PDB file of N, CA and C in Angstrom:
ATOM      1  N   MET A   1     156.903  25.896 170.892  1.00 60.00           N
ATOM      2  CA  MET A   1     155.888  25.288 171.723  1.00 60.00           C
ATOM      3  C   MET A   1     154.982  24.407 170.855  1.00 60.00           C
ATOM      4  N   ARG A   2     154.688  23.222 171.345  1.00 67.00           N
ATOM      5  CA  ARG A   2     153.884  22.263 170.571  1.00 67.00           C
ATOM      6  C   ARG A   2     152.610  21.939 171.331  1.00 67.00           C
ATOM      7  N   GLU A   3     151.501  21.897 170.623  1.00 82.00           N
ATOM      8  CA  GLU A   3     150.223  21.524 171.224  1.00 82.00           C
ATOM      9  C   GLU A   3     149.895  20.081 170.862  1.00 82.00           C
ATOM     10  N   ASP A   4     149.443  19.339 171.849  1.00 90.00           N
ATOM     11  CA  ASP A   4     149.014  17.961 171.593  1.00 90.00           C
ATOM     12  C   ASP A   4     147.515  17.945 171.330  1.00 90.00           C
ATOM     13  N   ALA A   5     147.119  17.190 170.351  1.00 92.00           N
ATOM     14  CA  ALA A   5     145.704  17.071 170.000  1.00 92.00           C
ATOM     15  C   ALA A   5     145.280  15.615 170.155  1.00 92.00           C
ATOM     16  N   THR A   6     144.034  15.427 170.546  1.00 93.00           N
ATOM     17  CA  THR A   6     143.500  14.070 170.678  1.00 93.00           C
ATOM     18  C   THR A   6     142.196  13.963 169.905  1.00 93.00           C
ATOM     19  N   LEU A   7     141.967  12.794 169.400  1.00 94.00           N
ATOM     20  CA  LEU A   7     140.738  12.495 168.680  1.00 94.00           C
ATOM     21  C   LEU A   7     140.083  11.303 169.371  1.00 94.00           C
ATOM     22  N   THR A   8     138.835  11.471 169.803  1.00 97.00           N
ATOM     23  CA  THR A   8     138.122  10.427 170.529  1.00 97.00           C
ATOM     24  C   THR A   8     136.885  10.019 169.749  1.00 97.00           C
ATOM     25  N   PHE A   9     136.734   8.717 169.563  1.00 98.00           N
ATOM     26  CA  PHE A   9     135.560   8.163 168.893  1.00 98.00           C
ATOM     27  C   PHE A   9     134.749   7.397 169.926  1.00 98.00           C
ATOM     28  N   ARG A  10     133.436   7.619 169.962  1.00 98.00           N
ATOM     29  CA  ARG A  10     132.567   6.992 170.956  1.00 98.00           C
ATOM     30  C   ARG A  10     131.325   6.438 170.275  1.00 98.00           C
ATOM     31  N   THR A  11     130.897   5.265 170.721  1.00 97.00           N
ATOM     32  CA  THR A  11     129.691   4.628 170.199  1.00 97.00           C
ATOM     33  C   THR A  11     128.813   4.213 171.368  1.00 97.00           C
ATOM     34  N   GLU A  12     127.509   4.471 171.266  1.00 96.00           N
ATOM     35  CA  GLU A  12     126.560   4.046 172.287  1.00 96.00           C
ATOM     36  C   GLU A  12     125.452   3.245 171.619  1.00 96.00           C
ATOM     37  N   PHE A  13     125.108   2.118 172.241  1.00 94.00           N
ATOM     38  CA  PHE A  13     124.048   1.254 171.732  1.00 94.00           C
ATOM     39  C   PHE A  13     122.942   1.170 172.773  1.00 94.00           C
ATOM     40  N   PHE A  14     121.715   1.319 172.336  1.00 91.00           N
ATOM     41  CA  PHE A  14     120.551   1.173 173.195  1.00 91.00           C
ATOM     42  C   PHE A  14     119.676   0.085 172.594  1.00 91.00           C
ATOM     43  N   ASN A  15     119.312  -0.889 173.408  1.00 88.00           N
ATOM     44  CA  ASN A  15     118.526  -2.040 172.954  1.00 88.00           C
ATOM     45  C   ASN A  15     119.242  -2.721 171.780  1.00 88.00           C
ATOM     46  N   VAL A  16     120.504  -3.033 172.003  1.00 89.00           N
ATOM     47  CA  VAL A  16     121.373  -3.535 170.936  1.00 89.00           C
ATOM     48  C   VAL A  16     120.848  -4.819 170.302  1.00 89.00           C
ATOM     49  N   TRP A  17     120.210  -5.704 171.061  1.00 89.00           N
ATOM     50  CA  TRP A  17     119.704  -6.955 170.494  1.00 89.00           C
ATOM     51  C   TRP A  17     118.311  -6.797 169.906  1.00 89.00           C
ATOM     52  N   ASN A  18     117.718  -5.603 170.070  1.00 86.00           N
ATOM     53  CA  ASN A  18     116.410  -5.276 169.506  1.00 86.00           C
ATOM     54  C   ASN A  18     115.315  -6.233 169.992  1.00 86.00           C
ATOM     55  N   HIS A  19     115.374  -6.596 171.273  1.00 84.00           N
ATOM     56  CA  HIS A  19     114.342  -7.438 171.868  1.00 84.00           C
ATOM     57  C   HIS A  19     113.107  -6.598 172.165  1.00 84.00           C
ATOM     58  N   ALA A  20     111.986  -7.088 171.777  1.00 84.00           N
ATOM     59  CA  ALA A  20     110.736  -6.367 172.024  1.00 84.00           C
ATOM     60  C   ALA A  20     110.300  -6.548 173.473  1.00 84.00           C
ATOM     61  N   GLN A  21     109.829  -5.465 174.071  1.00 87.00           N
ATOM     62  CA  GLN A  21     109.244  -5.504 175.409  1.00 87.00           C
ATOM     63  C   GLN A  21     107.892  -4.821 175.279  1.00 87.00           C
ATOM     64  N   TYR A  22     106.852  -5.602 175.291  1.00 88.00           N
ATOM     65  CA  TYR A  22     105.520  -5.095 174.992  1.00 88.00           C
ATOM     66  C   TYR A  22     104.818  -4.541 176.227  1.00 88.00           C
ATOM     67  N   GLN A  23     103.906  -3.601 175.985  1.00 88.00           N
ATOM     68  CA  GLN A  23     103.067  -3.091 177.056  1.00 88.00           C
ATOM     69  C   GLN A  23     101.979  -4.105 177.360  1.00 88.00           C
ATOM     70  N   ASN A  24     101.227  -3.846 178.416  1.00 90.00           N
ATOM     71  CA  ASN A  24     100.145  -4.748 178.789  1.00 90.00           C
ATOM     72  C   ASN A  24      99.023  -4.688 177.756  1.00 90.00           C
ATOM     73  N   PRO A  25      98.309  -5.788 177.572  1.00 90.00           N
ATOM     74  CA  PRO A  25      97.182  -5.791 176.615  1.00 90.00           C
ATOM     75  C   PRO A  25      96.022  -4.943 177.134  1.00 90.00           C
ATOM     76  N   GLY A  26      95.143  -4.565 176.220  1.00 88.00           N
ATOM     77  CA  GLY A  26      93.961  -3.780 176.578  1.00 88.00           C
ATOM     78  C   GLY A  26      93.065  -4.536 177.547  1.00 88.00           C
ATOM     79  N   THR A  27      92.509  -3.813 178.529  1.00 89.00           N
ATOM     80  CA  THR A  27      91.711  -4.474 179.564  1.00 89.00           C
ATOM     81  C   THR A  27      90.250  -4.058 179.551  1.00 89.00           C
ATOM     82  N   ALA A  28      89.840  -3.244 178.595  1.00 88.00           N
ATOM     83  CA  ALA A  28      88.447  -2.791 178.532  1.00 88.00           C
ATOM     84  C   ALA A  28      87.598  -3.874 177.861  1.00 88.00           C
ATOM     85  N   VAL A  29      86.804  -4.566 178.669  1.00 90.00           N
ATOM     86  CA  VAL A  29      85.966  -5.663 178.168  1.00 90.00           C
ATOM     87  C   VAL A  29      84.879  -5.084 177.250  1.00 90.00           C
ATOM     88  N   GLY A  30      84.648  -5.752 176.138  1.00 88.00           N
ATOM     89  CA  GLY A  30      83.615  -5.339 175.204  1.00 88.00           C
ATOM     90  C   GLY A  30      84.097  -4.397 174.116  1.00 88.00           C
ATOM     91  N   THR A  31      85.389  -4.034 174.109  1.00 87.00           N
ATOM     92  CA  THR A  31      85.922  -3.177 173.044  1.00 87.00           C
ATOM     93  C   THR A  31      86.754  -4.027 172.089  1.00 87.00           C
ATOM     94  N   SER A  32      87.040  -3.458 170.946  1.00 88.00           N
ATOM     95  CA  SER A  32      87.815  -4.209 169.951  1.00 88.00           C
ATOM     96  C   SER A  32      89.289  -4.333 170.341  1.00 88.00           C
ATOM     97  N   SER A  33      89.734  -3.546 171.312  1.00 86.00           N
ATOM     98  CA  SER A  33      91.141  -3.621 171.728  1.00 86.00           C
ATOM     99  C   SER A  33      91.345  -4.515 172.942  1.00 86.00           C
ATOM    100  N   PHE A  34      90.308  -5.222 173.402  1.00 91.00           N
ATOM    101  CA  PHE A  34      90.444  -6.110 174.565  1.00 91.00           C
ATOM    102  C   PHE A  34      91.400  -7.251 174.252  1.00 91.00           C
ATOM    103  N   GLY A  35      92.436  -7.370 175.075  1.00 91.00           N
ATOM    104  CA  GLY A  35      93.413  -8.444 174.908  1.00 91.00           C
ATOM    105  C   GLY A  35      94.429  -8.207 173.810  1.00 91.00           C
ATOM    106  N   VAL A  36      94.409  -7.034 173.178  1.00 92.00           N
ATOM    107  CA  VAL A  36      95.320  -6.735 172.075  1.00 92.00           C
ATOM    108  C   VAL A  36      96.475  -5.883 172.589  1.00 92.00           C
ATOM    109  N   ILE A  37      97.685  -6.221 172.185  1.00 89.00           N
ATOM    110  CA  ILE A  37      98.862  -5.422 172.516  1.00 89.00           C
ATOM    111  C   ILE A  37      99.130  -4.509 171.328  1.00 89.00           C
ATOM    112  N   ASN A  38      99.042  -3.194 171.556  1.00 86.00           N
ATOM    113  CA  ASN A  38      99.159  -2.231 170.462  1.00 86.00           C
ATOM    114  C   ASN A  38     100.537  -1.609 170.308  1.00 86.00           C
ATOM    115  N   GLN A  39     101.361  -1.597 171.364  1.00 86.00           N
ATOM    116  CA  GLN A  39     102.647  -0.914 171.297  1.00 86.00           C
ATOM    117  C   GLN A  39     103.697  -1.652 172.110  1.00 86.00           C
ATOM    118  N   SER A  40     104.941  -1.241 171.903  1.00 86.00           N
ATOM    119  CA  SER A  40     106.015  -1.748 172.749  1.00 86.00           C
ATOM    120  C   SER A  40     106.360  -0.681 173.782  1.00 86.00           C
ATOM    121  N   SER A  41     106.980  -1.093 174.877  1.00 84.00           N
ATOM    122  CA  SER A  41     107.258  -0.153 175.958  1.00 84.00           C
ATOM    123  C   SER A  41     108.646   0.456 175.890  1.00 84.00           C
ATOM    124  N   VAL A  42     109.507  -0.039 175.011  1.00 83.00           N
ATOM    125  CA  VAL A  42     110.855   0.519 174.866  1.00 83.00           C
ATOM    126  C   VAL A  42     111.075   0.932 173.418  1.00 83.00           C
ATOM    127  N   ALA A  43     112.038   1.796 173.231  1.00 83.00           N
ATOM    128  CA  ALA A  43     112.375   2.257 171.884  1.00 83.00           C
ATOM    129  C   ALA A  43     113.042   1.134 171.090  1.00 83.00           C
ATOM    130  N   PRO A  44     112.985   1.202 169.769  1.00 87.00           N
ATOM    131  CA  PRO A  44     113.696   0.202 168.967  1.00 87.00           C
ATOM    132  C   PRO A  44     115.210   0.400 169.094  1.00 87.00           C
ATOM    133  N   ARG A  45     115.975  -0.412 168.436  1.00 91.00           N
ATOM    134  CA  ARG A  45     117.437  -0.318 168.504  1.00 91.00           C
ATOM    135  C   ARG A  45     117.897   1.068 168.061  1.00 91.00           C
ATOM    136  N   LEU A  46     118.761   1.662 168.871  1.00 92.00           N
ATOM    137  CA  LEU A  46     119.335   2.970 168.560  1.00 92.00           C
ATOM    138  C   LEU A  46     120.847   2.884 168.669  1.00 92.00           C
ATOM    139  N   ILE A  47     121.536   3.468 167.691  1.00 95.00           N
ATOM    140  CA  ILE A  47     122.995   3.508 167.705  1.00 95.00           C
ATOM    141  C   ILE A  47     123.402   4.966 167.542  1.00 95.00           C
ATOM    142  N   GLN A  48     124.314   5.408 168.399  1.00 97.00           N
ATOM    143  CA  GLN A  48     124.741   6.806 168.387  1.00 97.00           C
ATOM    144  C   GLN A  48     126.261   6.846 168.288  1.00 97.00           C
ATOM    145  N   PHE A  49     126.781   7.669 167.386  1.00 98.00           N
ATOM    146  CA  PHE A  49     128.209   7.827 167.202  1.00 98.00           C
ATOM    147  C   PHE A  49     128.611   9.249 167.564  1.00 98.00           C
ATOM    148  N   ALA A  50     129.801   9.395 168.140  1.00 98.00           N
ATOM    149  CA  ALA A  50     130.319  10.718 168.467  1.00 98.00           C
ATOM    150  C   ALA A  50     131.807  10.759 168.152  1.00 98.00           C
ATOM    151  N   LEU A  51     132.250  11.892 167.677  1.00 98.00           N
ATOM    152  CA  LEU A  51     133.661  12.105 167.368  1.00 98.00           C
ATOM    153  C   LEU A  51     134.061  13.439 168.003  1.00 98.00           C
ATOM    154  N   LYS A  52     135.088  13.416 168.856  1.00 96.00           N
ATOM    155  CA  LYS A  52     135.499  14.620 169.562  1.00 96.00           C
ATOM    156  C   LYS A  52     136.967  14.893 169.291  1.00 96.00           C
ATOM    157  N   TYR A  53     137.243  16.113 168.890  1.00 94.00           N
ATOM    158  CA  TYR A  53     138.612  16.547 168.602  1.00 94.00           C
ATOM    159  C   TYR A  53     138.997  17.624 169.607  1.00 94.00           C
ATOM    160  N   GLN A  54     140.027  17.358 170.387  1.00 92.00           N
ATOM    161  CA  GLN A  54     140.504  18.340 171.376  1.00 92.00           C
ATOM    162  C   GLN A  54     141.880  18.814 170.963  1.00 92.00           C
ATOM    163  N   PHE A  55     142.014  20.124 170.984  1.00 89.00           N
ATOM    164  CA  PHE A  55     143.332  20.691 170.657  1.00 89.00           C
ATOM    165  C   PHE A  55     143.694  21.764 171.646  1.00 89.00           C
TER     166      PHE A  55
END
């Protein structure tokens, strides 16, 4: 009796082009953060690899 085995390689990319998507600027008038964008709203580029062996 022979068992067949498979090997699967998987890659996932998130925000592959690394385009920035910024949050809205500060709206509190009279503060030092008025009109300043402090953060981005999405994560930076992420790459995930997976290797699966089935027997």
